[in-house]
Coordinates of C-alpha atoms and ligand atoms in Angstrom, one line a residue:
Chain A
M1 CA 3.9 -25.6 17.2
T2 CA 1.0 -27.3 15.7
T3 CA -0.1 -30.6 14.2
V4 CA -1.0 -30.9 10.6
V5 CA -2.6 -33.3 8.1
T6 CA -0.7 -33.8 4.9
E7 CA -1.3 -35.2 1.4
N8 CA -1.4 -38.9 2.3
C9 CA -4.8 -38.3 3.6
Q10 CA -6.1 -37.2 0.2
R11 CA -8.6 -39.6 -1.4
C12 CA -8.3 -41.7 1.7
R13 CA -9.8 -40.2 4.7
F14 CA -9.8 -43.2 7.0
T15 CA -11.0 -41.3 10.1
D16 CA -9.1 -43.3 12.8
C17 CA -7.6 -40.0 13.9
V18 CA -10.9 -38.4 14.7
A19 CA -11.9 -41.0 17.3
V20 CA -9.0 -40.1 19.6
C21 CA -9.0 -36.4 19.2
P22 CA -9.8 -35.0 22.7
V23 CA -11.0 -31.6 21.4
E24 CA -12.7 -32.2 18.1
C25 CA -10.5 -30.1 16.0
F26 CA -10.7 -32.1 12.7
H27 CA -12.6 -30.6 9.7
Y28 CA -13.3 -32.2 6.4
D29 CA -14.0 -31.6 2.7
D30 CA -14.5 -34.1 -0.1
E31 CA -10.8 -34.8 -0.3
M32 CA -9.3 -35.0 3.2
L33 CA -9.2 -33.8 6.7
Y34 CA -7.7 -30.7 8.2
I35 CA -6.7 -29.7 11.8
D36 CA -7.7 -26.4 13.2
P37 CA -4.5 -25.1 14.8
D38 CA -6.4 -22.7 17.1
V39 CA -8.2 -25.6 18.7
C40 CA -5.7 -28.5 18.5
I41 CA -3.9 -29.0 21.8
D42 CA -0.9 -30.8 20.2
C43 CA -1.5 -34.0 22.2
S44 CA -0.3 -36.2 19.4
A45 CA -3.0 -38.8 20.0
C46 CA -4.0 -38.8 16.3
I47 CA -0.5 -39.3 14.9
P48 CA 0.0 -43.0 15.5
E49 CA -3.6 -43.8 14.7
C50 CA -3.3 -42.7 11.0
P51 CA -2.9 -45.8 8.9
V52 CA -1.1 -43.9 6.2
Q53 CA 1.1 -41.6 8.4
A54 CA -0.5 -38.4 7.1
I55 CA -0.3 -36.5 10.4
F56 CA 2.8 -34.7 11.6
E57 CA 4.0 -32.4 14.3
E58 CA 5.0 -29.1 12.6
D59 CA 8.6 -29.6 13.5
D60 CA 8.8 -33.0 11.9
L61 CA 7.5 -31.9 8.5
A62 CA 9.8 -32.2 5.5
E63 CA 10.6 -29.0 3.7
D64 CA 8.3 -29.7 0.8
Q65 CA 5.5 -30.5 3.2
R66 CA 5.6 -27.3 5.2
K67 CA 2.9 -25.7 2.9
W68 CA 0.4 -27.9 4.7
I69 CA 0.7 -25.8 7.9
E70 CA -1.0 -22.9 6.1
I71 CA -3.4 -25.1 4.2
N72 CA -4.7 -26.7 7.4
A73 CA -4.9 -23.3 9.1
E74 CA -6.8 -21.8 6.2
R75 CA -9.1 -24.7 5.3
A76 CA -10.1 -26.0 8.7
P77 CA -12.1 -23.1 10.1
E78 CA -14.3 -22.8 7.0
L79 CA -15.2 -26.5 6.8
P80 CA -17.6 -28.6 8.8
S81 CA -16.2 -30.3 11.9
C82 CA -15.7 -34.0 12.0
S83 CA -16.1 -35.4 15.5
E84 CA -17.2 -39.0 14.8
P85 CA -15.4 -41.4 12.5
M86 CA -16.8 -41.4 8.9
D87 CA -16.6 -44.0 6.2
P88 CA -13.4 -43.8 4.2
L89 CA -13.6 -42.4 0.7
P90 CA -14.2 -44.9 -2.1
G91 CA -10.9 -46.4 -3.2
A92 CA -9.3 -45.7 0.1
D93 CA -7.9 -49.1 0.5
E94 CA -6.3 -49.1 -2.9
R95 CA -4.8 -45.7 -2.2
K96 CA -3.4 -47.0 1.1
A97 CA -1.8 -49.9 -0.8
E98 CA -0.5 -47.4 -3.4
L99 CA 1.2 -45.4 -0.6
G100 CA 2.9 -48.6 0.6
F101 CA 1.0 -49.1 3.9
Chain B
M1 CA -43.7 -48.7 30.3
S2 CA -41.2 -48.1 27.5
R3 CA -37.6 -49.0 27.4
P4 CA -35.1 -46.7 29.2
G5 CA -34.0 -43.9 26.9
T6 CA -37.3 -42.4 26.1
E7 CA -39.1 -39.2 27.2
Q8 CA -41.3 -41.2 29.6
N9 CA -38.5 -43.3 30.9
P10 CA -35.1 -41.5 30.6
L11 CA -32.0 -43.6 30.8
R12 CA -30.4 -42.8 34.1
V13 CA -26.7 -43.2 34.3
A14 CA -24.2 -42.6 37.2
I15 CA -20.6 -41.9 36.2
V16 CA -17.9 -42.4 38.9
G17 CA -14.9 -40.2 38.3
S18 CA -14.6 -36.9 36.5
G19 CA -11.5 -37.4 34.4
P20 CA -11.4 -37.6 30.6
S21 CA -13.1 -41.0 30.4
G22 CA -16.0 -39.8 32.5
F23 CA -16.6 -36.8 30.4
Y24 CA -16.2 -38.6 27.1
A25 CA -18.7 -41.3 28.3
T26 CA -21.1 -38.4 29.2
E27 CA -20.6 -36.9 25.7
A28 CA -21.3 -40.2 24.0
L29 CA -24.4 -40.7 26.1
I30 CA -25.7 -37.3 25.2
K31 CA -25.0 -37.9 21.5
S32 CA -26.6 -41.4 21.6
G33 CA -30.0 -40.1 20.6
L34 CA -31.5 -41.5 23.8
T35 CA -33.2 -39.4 26.4
T36 CA -30.8 -39.6 29.2
R37 CA -29.9 -38.1 32.6
V38 CA -26.2 -38.3 33.6
D39 CA -25.0 -37.7 37.1
M40 CA -21.2 -37.6 37.6
F41 CA -19.6 -38.3 41.0
E42 CA -16.1 -37.1 41.9
R43 CA -14.4 -37.7 45.2
L44 CA -12.7 -34.4 45.1
P45 CA -14.5 -31.1 45.1
V46 CA -12.9 -30.3 41.8
P47 CA -13.3 -32.1 38.4
Y48 CA -11.1 -33.3 35.5
G49 CA -9.0 -36.0 37.1
L50 CA -5.5 -36.3 35.8
V51 CA -5.9 -33.4 33.4
R52 CA -5.9 -31.2 36.4
S53 CA -3.6 -33.2 38.7
G54 CA -1.5 -35.4 36.4
V55 CA -0.7 -33.6 33.2
A56 CA 2.4 -31.4 33.8
P57 CA 1.9 -27.8 34.7
D58 CA 4.4 -26.7 32.0
H59 CA 2.2 -28.3 29.3
P60 CA -0.6 -25.7 29.5
K61 CA -2.0 -26.5 26.0
L62 CA -3.1 -30.0 27.0
K63 CA -5.0 -28.5 29.9
Q64 CA -7.3 -26.8 27.4
A65 CA -9.1 -30.2 27.2
M66 CA -10.8 -28.9 30.4
Q67 CA -12.7 -26.4 28.3
V68 CA -14.2 -29.2 26.2
Y69 CA -15.3 -30.9 29.4
A70 CA -16.8 -27.7 30.8
K71 CA -18.8 -27.5 27.6
I72 CA -20.1 -31.0 28.0
A73 CA -21.0 -30.2 31.6
E74 CA -23.3 -27.4 30.3
S75 CA -25.6 -29.9 28.8
P76 CA -29.1 -29.9 30.5
E77 CA -28.9 -33.7 30.9
F78 CA -25.8 -33.5 33.1
R79 CA -25.2 -32.9 36.8
F80 CA -22.0 -32.9 38.8
F81 CA -21.6 -34.1 42.4
G82 CA -18.2 -33.3 43.6
N83 CA -16.8 -34.2 47.1
V84 CA -18.7 -37.5 46.9
S85 CA -16.6 -40.6 47.1
I86 CA -18.2 -43.7 45.8
G87 CA -17.6 -46.8 48.0
K88 CA -17.4 -44.5 51.0
D89 CA -20.0 -41.7 51.0
L90 CA -22.3 -43.6 48.7
Q91 CA -22.3 -47.3 48.0
I92 CA -22.4 -48.9 44.5
S93 CA -25.6 -50.7 45.7
E94 CA -27.3 -47.4 46.3
L95 CA -26.3 -46.1 42.9
R96 CA -27.7 -49.3 41.3
E97 CA -31.0 -48.6 43.0
L98 CA -31.1 -45.1 41.5
Y99 CA -29.6 -45.6 38.0
H100 CA -30.1 -48.0 35.1
A101 CA -26.3 -48.1 34.6
V102 CA -23.3 -47.2 36.6
I103 CA -20.1 -46.4 34.7
L104 CA -16.8 -46.6 36.6
T105 CA -14.3 -44.2 35.2
C106 CA -12.3 -43.8 38.4
G107 CA -8.8 -44.0 36.9
A108 CA -5.7 -45.8 38.3
E109 CA -4.8 -44.0 41.4
S110 CA -2.1 -46.2 43.0
D111 CA 1.3 -47.3 41.9
R112 CA 2.9 -50.6 40.9
R113 CA 5.6 -51.6 43.3
L114 CA 9.1 -52.6 42.4
G115 CA 9.0 -55.4 44.9
I116 CA 12.6 -54.9 46.0
P117 CA 14.2 -54.4 49.5
G118 CA 14.4 -50.8 50.7
E119 CA 11.4 -49.6 48.6
D120 CA 9.8 -48.0 51.6
L121 CA 12.9 -46.2 53.0
K122 CA 12.6 -42.5 53.7
G123 CA 13.5 -40.7 50.5
S124 CA 12.0 -43.3 48.2
H125 CA 8.7 -42.1 46.6
T126 CA 6.3 -42.9 43.9
A127 CA 6.0 -40.7 40.9
T128 CA 2.3 -40.3 41.8
E129 CA 3.1 -38.6 45.1
F130 CA 5.5 -36.1 43.5
V131 CA 3.2 -35.4 40.5
G132 CA 0.2 -34.9 42.8
W133 CA 2.2 -32.7 45.1
Y134 CA 3.5 -30.3 42.4
N135 CA 0.0 -30.3 40.8
G136 CA -1.7 -29.4 44.0
H137 CA -3.7 -32.6 44.5
P138 CA -5.1 -32.5 48.1
D139 CA -4.1 -36.1 48.8
Y140 CA -0.4 -35.2 48.4
R141 CA -0.5 -31.6 49.6
D142 CA 1.6 -32.2 52.7
R143 CA 4.1 -34.7 51.3
E144 CA 7.7 -33.6 51.7
F145 CA 10.5 -34.4 49.3
D146 CA 14.1 -33.9 50.5
L147 CA 15.6 -31.9 47.8
S148 CA 18.8 -31.1 49.7
H149 CA 20.8 -33.9 48.0
D150 CA 22.6 -33.5 44.8
T151 CA 21.4 -36.6 43.0
A152 CA 17.9 -38.0 42.2
V153 CA 17.1 -41.3 40.5
I154 CA 14.0 -42.1 38.6
F155 CA 13.0 -45.6 37.7
G156 CA 11.0 -45.8 34.5
Q157 CA 11.3 -44.4 31.0
G158 CA 7.8 -43.3 30.1
N159 CA 6.2 -39.9 30.0
V160 CA 5.5 -39.7 33.7
A161 CA 9.2 -40.3 34.4
A162 CA 9.9 -37.6 31.8
D163 CA 7.6 -35.2 33.6
V164 CA 9.1 -35.9 37.0
S165 CA 12.7 -35.4 35.8
R166 CA 11.8 -32.3 33.8
I167 CA 10.1 -30.6 36.7
L168 CA 13.2 -31.4 38.8
A169 CA 15.4 -30.0 36.1
K170 CA 13.6 -26.7 35.5
T171 CA 14.4 -23.4 37.1
R172 CA 11.9 -21.2 38.9
D173 CA 11.7 -18.9 35.9
E174 CA 10.7 -21.8 33.7
L175 CA 7.9 -22.8 36.1
K176 CA 6.7 -19.6 37.6
H177 CA 4.1 -18.8 34.9
T178 CA 2.5 -22.3 34.9
D179 CA -0.2 -23.5 37.2
I180 CA 2.3 -25.4 39.4
A181 CA 1.2 -25.3 43.1
E182 CA 2.9 -22.5 45.0
H183 CA 4.2 -24.7 47.7
A184 CA 6.0 -26.9 45.1
L185 CA 7.4 -23.9 43.3
D186 CA 8.9 -22.6 46.5
A187 CA 10.4 -26.0 47.5
L188 CA 11.8 -26.6 44.0
D189 CA 13.4 -23.2 44.0
K190 CA 15.6 -24.3 46.9
S191 CA 16.4 -27.6 45.4
N192 CA 20.1 -28.7 45.4
I193 CA 19.5 -31.5 42.9
K194 CA 22.2 -31.4 40.1
H195 CA 22.2 -34.9 38.8
I196 CA 19.1 -36.6 37.6
Y197 CA 19.3 -40.2 36.5
V198 CA 16.5 -41.7 34.4
V199 CA 17.0 -45.4 34.5
G200 CA 15.4 -47.9 32.2
R201 CA 15.3 -51.7 32.5
R202 CA 15.3 -52.2 28.7
G203 CA 17.3 -50.5 26.0
P204 CA 17.0 -47.1 24.2
A205 CA 14.9 -48.7 21.4
Q206 CA 12.3 -49.7 23.9
A207 CA 12.0 -46.5 25.9
K208 CA 8.4 -45.4 26.2
F209 CA 9.0 -41.6 26.0
T210 CA 7.3 -39.7 23.2
S211 CA 9.7 -37.7 21.1
K212 CA 7.9 -34.6 21.9
E213 CA 8.6 -35.0 25.7
L214 CA 12.1 -36.1 25.1
K215 CA 12.9 -33.2 22.9
E216 CA 12.2 -30.8 25.7
F217 CA 15.4 -32.0 27.5
G218 CA 17.5 -30.4 24.9
E219 CA 15.8 -27.1 25.4
L220 CA 16.1 -26.5 29.2
A221 CA 17.5 -23.3 30.6
D222 CA 19.8 -24.7 33.2
C223 CA 20.1 -28.4 32.4
D224 CA 21.6 -30.5 29.6
P225 CA 20.9 -34.2 28.8
V226 CA 23.8 -36.6 29.0
I227 CA 24.0 -40.1 27.4
N228 CA 27.0 -42.4 27.1
P229 CA 27.1 -43.2 23.4
E230 CA 28.1 -46.8 24.2
E231 CA 24.7 -47.3 25.8
L232 CA 23.1 -46.6 22.4
I233 CA 24.6 -49.6 20.7
L234 CA 21.7 -51.8 19.6
N235 CA 21.5 -55.6 19.2
A236 CA 20.1 -56.9 15.9
Q237 CA 16.6 -57.4 17.2
S238 CA 16.4 -53.8 18.4
E239 CA 17.7 -52.6 15.0
A240 CA 15.0 -54.6 13.4
E241 CA 12.4 -53.1 15.6
L242 CA 13.4 -49.6 14.7
E243 CA 13.4 -50.4 11.0
E244 CA 9.7 -51.2 11.1
K245 CA 7.5 -48.5 9.6
S246 CA 5.2 -48.8 12.6
S247 CA 8.1 -47.8 14.9
A248 CA 8.4 -44.2 13.6
G249 CA 7.9 -42.9 17.1
N250 CA 10.6 -45.1 18.7
R251 CA 12.9 -44.2 15.9
K252 CA 12.5 -40.5 16.5
V253 CA 13.2 -41.1 20.2
Y254 CA 16.3 -43.1 19.4
D255 CA 17.5 -40.3 17.1
L256 CA 17.0 -37.8 19.8
F257 CA 19.1 -39.9 22.2
K258 CA 21.7 -40.1 19.6
G259 CA 21.7 -36.3 19.2
F260 CA 22.0 -35.9 23.0
S261 CA 24.9 -38.4 23.2
E262 CA 26.8 -36.4 20.5
Q263 CA 26.6 -33.1 22.3
S264 CA 28.7 -32.1 25.3
A265 CA 26.8 -30.7 28.2
S266 CA 27.4 -27.0 28.7
D267 CA 29.5 -25.9 31.7
D268 CA 27.3 -22.9 32.1
K269 CA 24.4 -25.1 33.1
K270 CA 24.0 -26.3 36.6
R271 CA 22.1 -29.5 36.1
R272 CA 22.4 -32.7 34.1
V273 CA 19.8 -35.4 33.3
Y274 CA 21.4 -38.7 32.5
F275 CA 19.5 -41.3 30.5
T276 CA 20.8 -44.7 31.2
F277 CA 19.5 -48.1 29.9
L278 CA 19.5 -51.8 30.6
K279 CA 19.7 -51.5 34.4
G280 CA 17.3 -53.0 36.8
P281 CA 16.8 -51.8 40.3
V282 CA 17.5 -54.7 42.8
E283 CA 17.7 -52.8 46.1
I284 CA 17.4 -49.4 47.6
L285 CA 20.2 -49.1 50.1
G286 CA 20.4 -47.0 53.3
K287 CA 20.2 -47.2 57.0
D288 CA 17.4 -44.8 58.0
R289 CA 16.9 -43.3 54.6
V290 CA 17.9 -43.8 51.0
E291 CA 21.7 -43.6 50.5
A292 CA 22.1 -45.4 47.2
V293 CA 20.5 -47.7 44.7
K294 CA 21.8 -51.0 43.6
L295 CA 21.4 -51.7 39.9
E296 CA 21.9 -54.9 38.0
K297 CA 23.1 -54.7 34.4
N298 CA 20.5 -56.3 32.1
V299 CA 20.6 -57.8 28.6
L300 CA 17.8 -58.2 26.2
S301 CA 16.6 -61.6 25.1
G302 CA 13.8 -62.7 22.8
D303 CA 12.6 -61.8 19.3
A304 CA 12.1 -58.4 18.0
F305 CA 9.1 -56.6 19.6
G306 CA 9.1 -59.3 22.3
Q307 CA 12.4 -58.7 24.0
G308 CA 12.6 -58.9 27.7
A309 CA 15.3 -57.7 30.1
R310 CA 17.3 -60.3 32.0
G311 CA 19.8 -59.7 34.8
T312 CA 23.5 -60.5 34.2
G313 CA 24.6 -60.8 37.8
E314 CA 26.8 -57.7 37.3
F315 CA 25.9 -54.9 39.8
T316 CA 26.7 -51.2 40.2
E317 CA 25.7 -48.7 42.9
L318 CA 24.6 -45.2 42.4
K319 CA 24.7 -42.8 45.4
T320 CA 21.5 -40.8 45.8
G321 CA 19.2 -39.3 48.4
L322 CA 16.0 -39.3 46.5
V323 CA 14.3 -42.0 44.5
F324 CA 11.2 -41.9 42.4
R325 CA 9.5 -45.1 41.1
S326 CA 7.6 -44.5 37.9
I327 CA 6.9 -48.0 36.6
G328 CA 3.1 -47.8 36.1
Y329 CA -0.1 -47.2 37.8
K330 CA -2.8 -49.5 39.1
G331 CA -6.4 -49.0 40.1
V332 CA -7.8 -48.9 43.6
P333 CA -10.7 -51.4 44.2
I334 CA -14.1 -49.9 44.9
E335 CA -16.4 -51.6 47.4
G336 CA -19.1 -53.5 45.5
V337 CA -17.2 -53.7 42.2
P338 CA -15.1 -56.7 41.1
F339 CA -11.4 -56.1 40.9
D340 CA -8.6 -57.8 39.1
D341 CA -5.8 -57.3 41.6
K342 CA -3.1 -58.6 39.3
R343 CA -3.8 -56.3 36.5
G344 CA -5.0 -53.5 38.7
I345 CA -8.2 -53.0 36.7
I346 CA -11.9 -53.7 36.8
P347 CA -12.4 -56.9 34.8
N348 CA -14.6 -56.3 31.8
T349 CA -15.5 -57.4 28.3
D350 CA -15.8 -54.4 26.0
G351 CA -16.5 -52.2 29.0
R352 CA -19.1 -54.5 30.6
V353 CA -18.0 -55.2 34.1
T354 CA -17.6 -58.9 34.8
D355 CA -16.6 -60.9 37.9
I356 CA -13.2 -62.4 37.9
N357 CA -14.5 -65.5 36.0
G358 CA -15.9 -63.4 33.2
T359 CA -19.6 -63.4 34.1
I360 CA -21.2 -60.1 33.3
E361 CA -22.5 -57.9 36.1
P362 CA -25.6 -56.3 34.5
G363 CA -25.8 -52.5 34.7
L364 CA -22.1 -52.0 35.6
Y365 CA -19.7 -50.6 33.0
T366 CA -16.2 -49.2 32.9
A367 CA -14.0 -46.9 30.8
G368 CA -10.6 -45.2 30.8
W369 CA -7.6 -46.2 32.8
I370 CA -9.5 -48.4 35.2
K371 CA -10.9 -50.4 32.3
R372 CA -7.7 -51.0 30.3
G373 CA -4.9 -50.1 32.6
P374 CA -2.8 -46.9 32.7
S375 CA -1.9 -46.7 29.0
G376 CA -2.8 -44.1 26.5
I377 CA -3.2 -40.4 26.6
I378 CA -6.1 -38.1 27.0
G379 CA -7.6 -38.7 23.6
T380 CA -7.3 -42.5 23.8
N381 CA -10.0 -42.3 26.5
R382 CA -12.4 -40.8 24.0
A383 CA -12.5 -43.8 21.6
D384 CA -12.5 -46.0 24.7
S385 CA -15.5 -44.4 26.3
V386 CA -17.4 -44.4 23.0
A387 CA -16.8 -48.1 22.8
T388 CA -18.2 -48.6 26.3
I389 CA -21.3 -46.6 25.6
K390 CA -21.8 -48.6 22.5
S391 CA -21.9 -51.8 24.7
L392 CA -24.3 -50.0 27.0
T393 CA -26.7 -49.0 24.2
D394 CA -26.5 -52.4 22.6
D395 CA -27.5 -54.0 25.9
L396 CA -30.5 -51.7 26.1
E397 CA -31.7 -52.9 22.8
S398 CA -31.4 -56.5 23.6
N399 CA -32.8 -56.1 27.2
T400 CA -36.5 -56.1 27.7
D401 CA -36.3 -54.7 31.2
S402 CA -38.2 -51.4 31.2
A403 CA -37.9 -50.6 34.9
Q404 CA -38.2 -46.9 35.7
K405 CA -35.7 -45.4 38.1
P406 CA -36.4 -42.6 40.7
D407 CA -36.4 -39.0 39.5
D408 CA -33.6 -36.4 39.8
E409 CA -34.7 -35.4 43.3
A410 CA -34.1 -38.9 44.8
L411 CA -30.3 -38.6 44.7
V412 CA -30.3 -35.1 46.2
K413 CA -32.5 -36.3 49.0
L414 CA -30.3 -39.3 49.7
L415 CA -27.2 -37.0 49.8
Q416 CA -29.0 -34.6 52.2
N417 CA -30.2 -37.4 54.4
K418 CA -26.6 -38.6 54.7
G419 CA -25.4 -35.1 55.4
I420 CA -23.1 -35.2 52.4
N421 CA -21.9 -31.7 51.4
Y422 CA -21.7 -32.0 47.7
V423 CA -20.2 -29.6 45.2
S424 CA -22.3 -28.8 42.1
F425 CA -20.8 -27.7 38.7
A426 CA -21.9 -24.1 39.5
D427 CA -20.0 -24.4 42.7
W428 CA -16.9 -25.7 40.9
K429 CA -17.1 -22.7 38.5
K430 CA -16.8 -20.4 41.6
I431 CA -13.7 -22.2 42.7
D432 CA -12.4 -22.1 39.1
T433 CA -13.0 -18.4 38.8
D434 CA -11.3 -17.8 42.1
E435 CA -8.3 -19.9 41.2
I436 CA -7.9 -18.0 38.0
S437 CA -8.0 -14.6 39.6
R438 CA -5.6 -15.7 42.3
G439 CA -3.1 -16.7 39.6
E440 CA -3.4 -13.5 37.6
P441 CA -1.2 -11.2 39.6
K442 CA 1.6 -13.8 39.5
G443 CA 1.2 -14.3 35.7
K444 CA -0.1 -17.8 36.3
P445 CA -3.1 -19.3 34.5
R446 CA -4.4 -20.3 37.9
E447 CA -3.3 -20.7 41.5
K448 CA -5.0 -23.9 42.7
Y449 CA -6.5 -24.5 46.0
T450 CA -4.8 -27.5 47.5
Y451 CA -6.8 -28.3 50.6
V452 CA -10.3 -29.7 50.4
Q453 CA -11.4 -27.4 53.1
E454 CA -10.1 -24.3 51.3
M455 CA -12.1 -25.4 48.2
L456 CA -15.3 -25.9 50.2
D457 CA -14.8 -22.5 52.0
I458 CA -15.0 -20.7 48.6
I459 CA -18.5 -21.9 48.0
K460 CA -19.9 -21.7 51.5
Ligands
FAD501 C1 1.8 -37.8 35.4 C2 0.9 -37.9 34.2 C3 1.1 -37.2 33.1 C4 0.3 -37.3 32.0 N1 0.6 -36.5 30.9 C5 -0.2 -36.7 29.8 C6 0.0 -35.8 28.7 O1 1.0 -35.1 28.6 N2 -0.8 -35.9 27.6 C7 -1.8 -36.8 27.6 O2 -2.6 -36.8 26.6 N3 -2.1 -37.6 28.6 C8 -1.3 -37.5 29.7 N4 -1.6 -38.3 30.8 C9 -2.6 -39.4 30.7 C10 -4.0 -38.9 31.0 O3 -4.0 -38.1 32.1 C11 -4.9 -40.1 31.2 O4 -5.0 -40.8 30.0 C12 -6.3 -39.8 31.6 O5 -6.4 -38.8 32.6 C13 -7.1 -41.0 32.1 O6 -8.4 -40.7 32.3 P1 -9.4 -41.4 33.3 O7 -10.7 -40.6 33.2 O8 -9.4 -42.8 33.0 O9 -8.8 -41.3 34.7 P2 -8.4 -40.0 35.7 O10 -8.1 -38.8 34.9 O11 -7.5 -40.5 36.7 O12 -9.8 -39.6 36.4 C14 -10.4 -40.4 37.4 C15 -11.2 -39.6 38.4 O13 -11.9 -40.5 39.2 C16 -11.9 -39.9 40.5 N5 -12.2 -41.0 41.5 C17 -11.4 -42.1 41.8 N6 -12.0 -42.9 42.7 C18 -13.3 -42.3 42.9 C19 -14.3 -42.7 43.7 N7 -14.3 -43.8 44.5 N8 -15.5 -42.0 43.8 C20 -15.5 -40.8 43.0 N9 -14.5 -40.4 42.2 C21 -13.4 -41.2 42.2 C22 -10.5 -39.3 40.7 O14 -10.5 -38.4 41.7 C23 -10.3 -38.7 39.3 O15 -10.8 -37.4 39.2 C24 -0.8 -38.2 32.0 C25 -1.0 -39.0 33.1 C26 -0.2 -38.9 34.2 C27 -0.4 -39.7 35.4
SF4_502 S1 -6.5 -41.3 9.9 FE1 -5.0 -40.4 8.5 S2 -5.8 -40.7 6.4 FE2 -7.4 -41.0 7.9 S3 -8.6 -39.2 8.0 FE3 -7.1 -39.2 9.6 S4 -5.4 -38.2 8.7 FE4 -6.7 -38.8 7.0
SF4_503 S1 -2.8 -33.5 18.1 FE1 -4.4 -34.0 19.5 S2 -5.7 -32.2 19.6 FE2 -4.4 -32.0 17.8 S3 -5.6 -32.9 16.1 FE3 -4.3 -34.6 16.9 S4 -5.6 -35.6 18.4 FE4 -6.6 -33.6 18.0

């Protein structure tokens, strides 16, 4: 079991999740955040913090979202770590509205 | 003299309590860019607060947070003083002499009371006692729980209640490779408990379990969950609550209840855990010890998200020999620090300690459970401690006081003069290594020492 970031985070990247992660397992690129499954302790602290509900426990992923398990696992370790909240990407608020949140 | 936080005048901070909030406050100070010296005090010889002695032994992944704290402790700015109780061994006034700031991160170590007759009968316990006992906390090492009865009742429907009932429900095989304390594993192995009632004052839509904890009840080796489907019928307000997008968590919990209620419990399994709702405890009955609990049927009233439970005057009794109260924690006052007895916290604004009227006590700060009450999980304390350190560094900027505090040696001398036998982080690492190697032959991640003297003997 692990916890994964999915596509709602794209172009958005509010980093509310990062502030509550007890083990600093978030990593980032220009698009979004990823969780390193080898470091994540599955505490679920980040899940309710995400304003666009982008984070899921593996077991709760819809079938067409399961690809994110591998994407997170592959991307996270090669990217810089994000331990402090960052500014959202430009247009994040619009994107949030677009997603219906 | 320059402001505290510089090479010439390092910011000296004392942190009281070595749980998550203490370590995240340390981390935030170290990352603040100020030159700082952090001394952490812990009343036990061993660090990590509830991550060691609260978080359930069968959730080993969560315990990995300890590795993050051990890394923070490696910082050259940091020192650990275990086995030093603030308010007893050292006074707050003494810390205020030695440090620019004192941060209270001492957690919420006592329980809320139900306030009903019979609460103190033999066989009625707090969840804290049981949790501390199975997790090897020295304060609860010698507690005894009479597991010879066939029924246990737990009041409360949060994650602590889930931990207590799950530990009661598990078999020796399910627990033997965890870091559960040996004495607890042996006692639980002889348990006769077959029926475990988890009783909530409000309804299934308001239960405070997380879905992850609840799901585990469907996966137990020798226990099945049982719910009467009639108890899952919701009123319109509760329906509305679950419809909200922000209620995704509660919805998942409700769906799990639903799933449990639709399955029949397996005859091959010895134990049952019953989730039951809208029942308030009114009395714990018994002559010399607990024999039954008296429950009042409740109804919800009020608007969605503001529904309270109200008694209906209809009562039932449930026979039981063992009761656990898990209705919330509260802090314990520390001599020399204001305390809000009603809320069970240290009064504060944004982490700045205030007196009961809201006047700020300069130099005193707080974070974690003792700052905001016993809500939130390990990670919640990180954001919370960061906020407190932000208040502290803001105050430094607006404050012109540039007093210098005594150097590192002053504290060590004070402790020596008082004859206080403190435990350093290097000492703790010896205990840590020893515990891990004791656990190894049994296939356990560690076998904890459960008496303070045993811990101190390791480092003699
Ligand atoms: C039973 C239980 C299960 C939990 N399960 C989970 C879980 O599964 N996942 C999760 O994320 N969170 C869980 N939590 C919550 C988590 O443990 C808390 O959020 C967190 O530990 C609070 O941190 P804290 O630093 O404020 O307090 P604590 O962890 O309580 O630390 C306070 C420390 O201060 C010390 N102290 C107290 N008084 C003094 C004094 N006078 N002098 C010196 N030291 C003192 C104490 O000994 C203790 O070490 C659980 C909590 C409990 C009770
Ligand atoms: S809070 Fe949600 S949207 Fe924001 S960075 Fe985290 S996962 Fe992405
Ligand atoms: S589940 Fe916990 S450990 Fe994992 S990414 Fe979220 S906050 Fe961090």
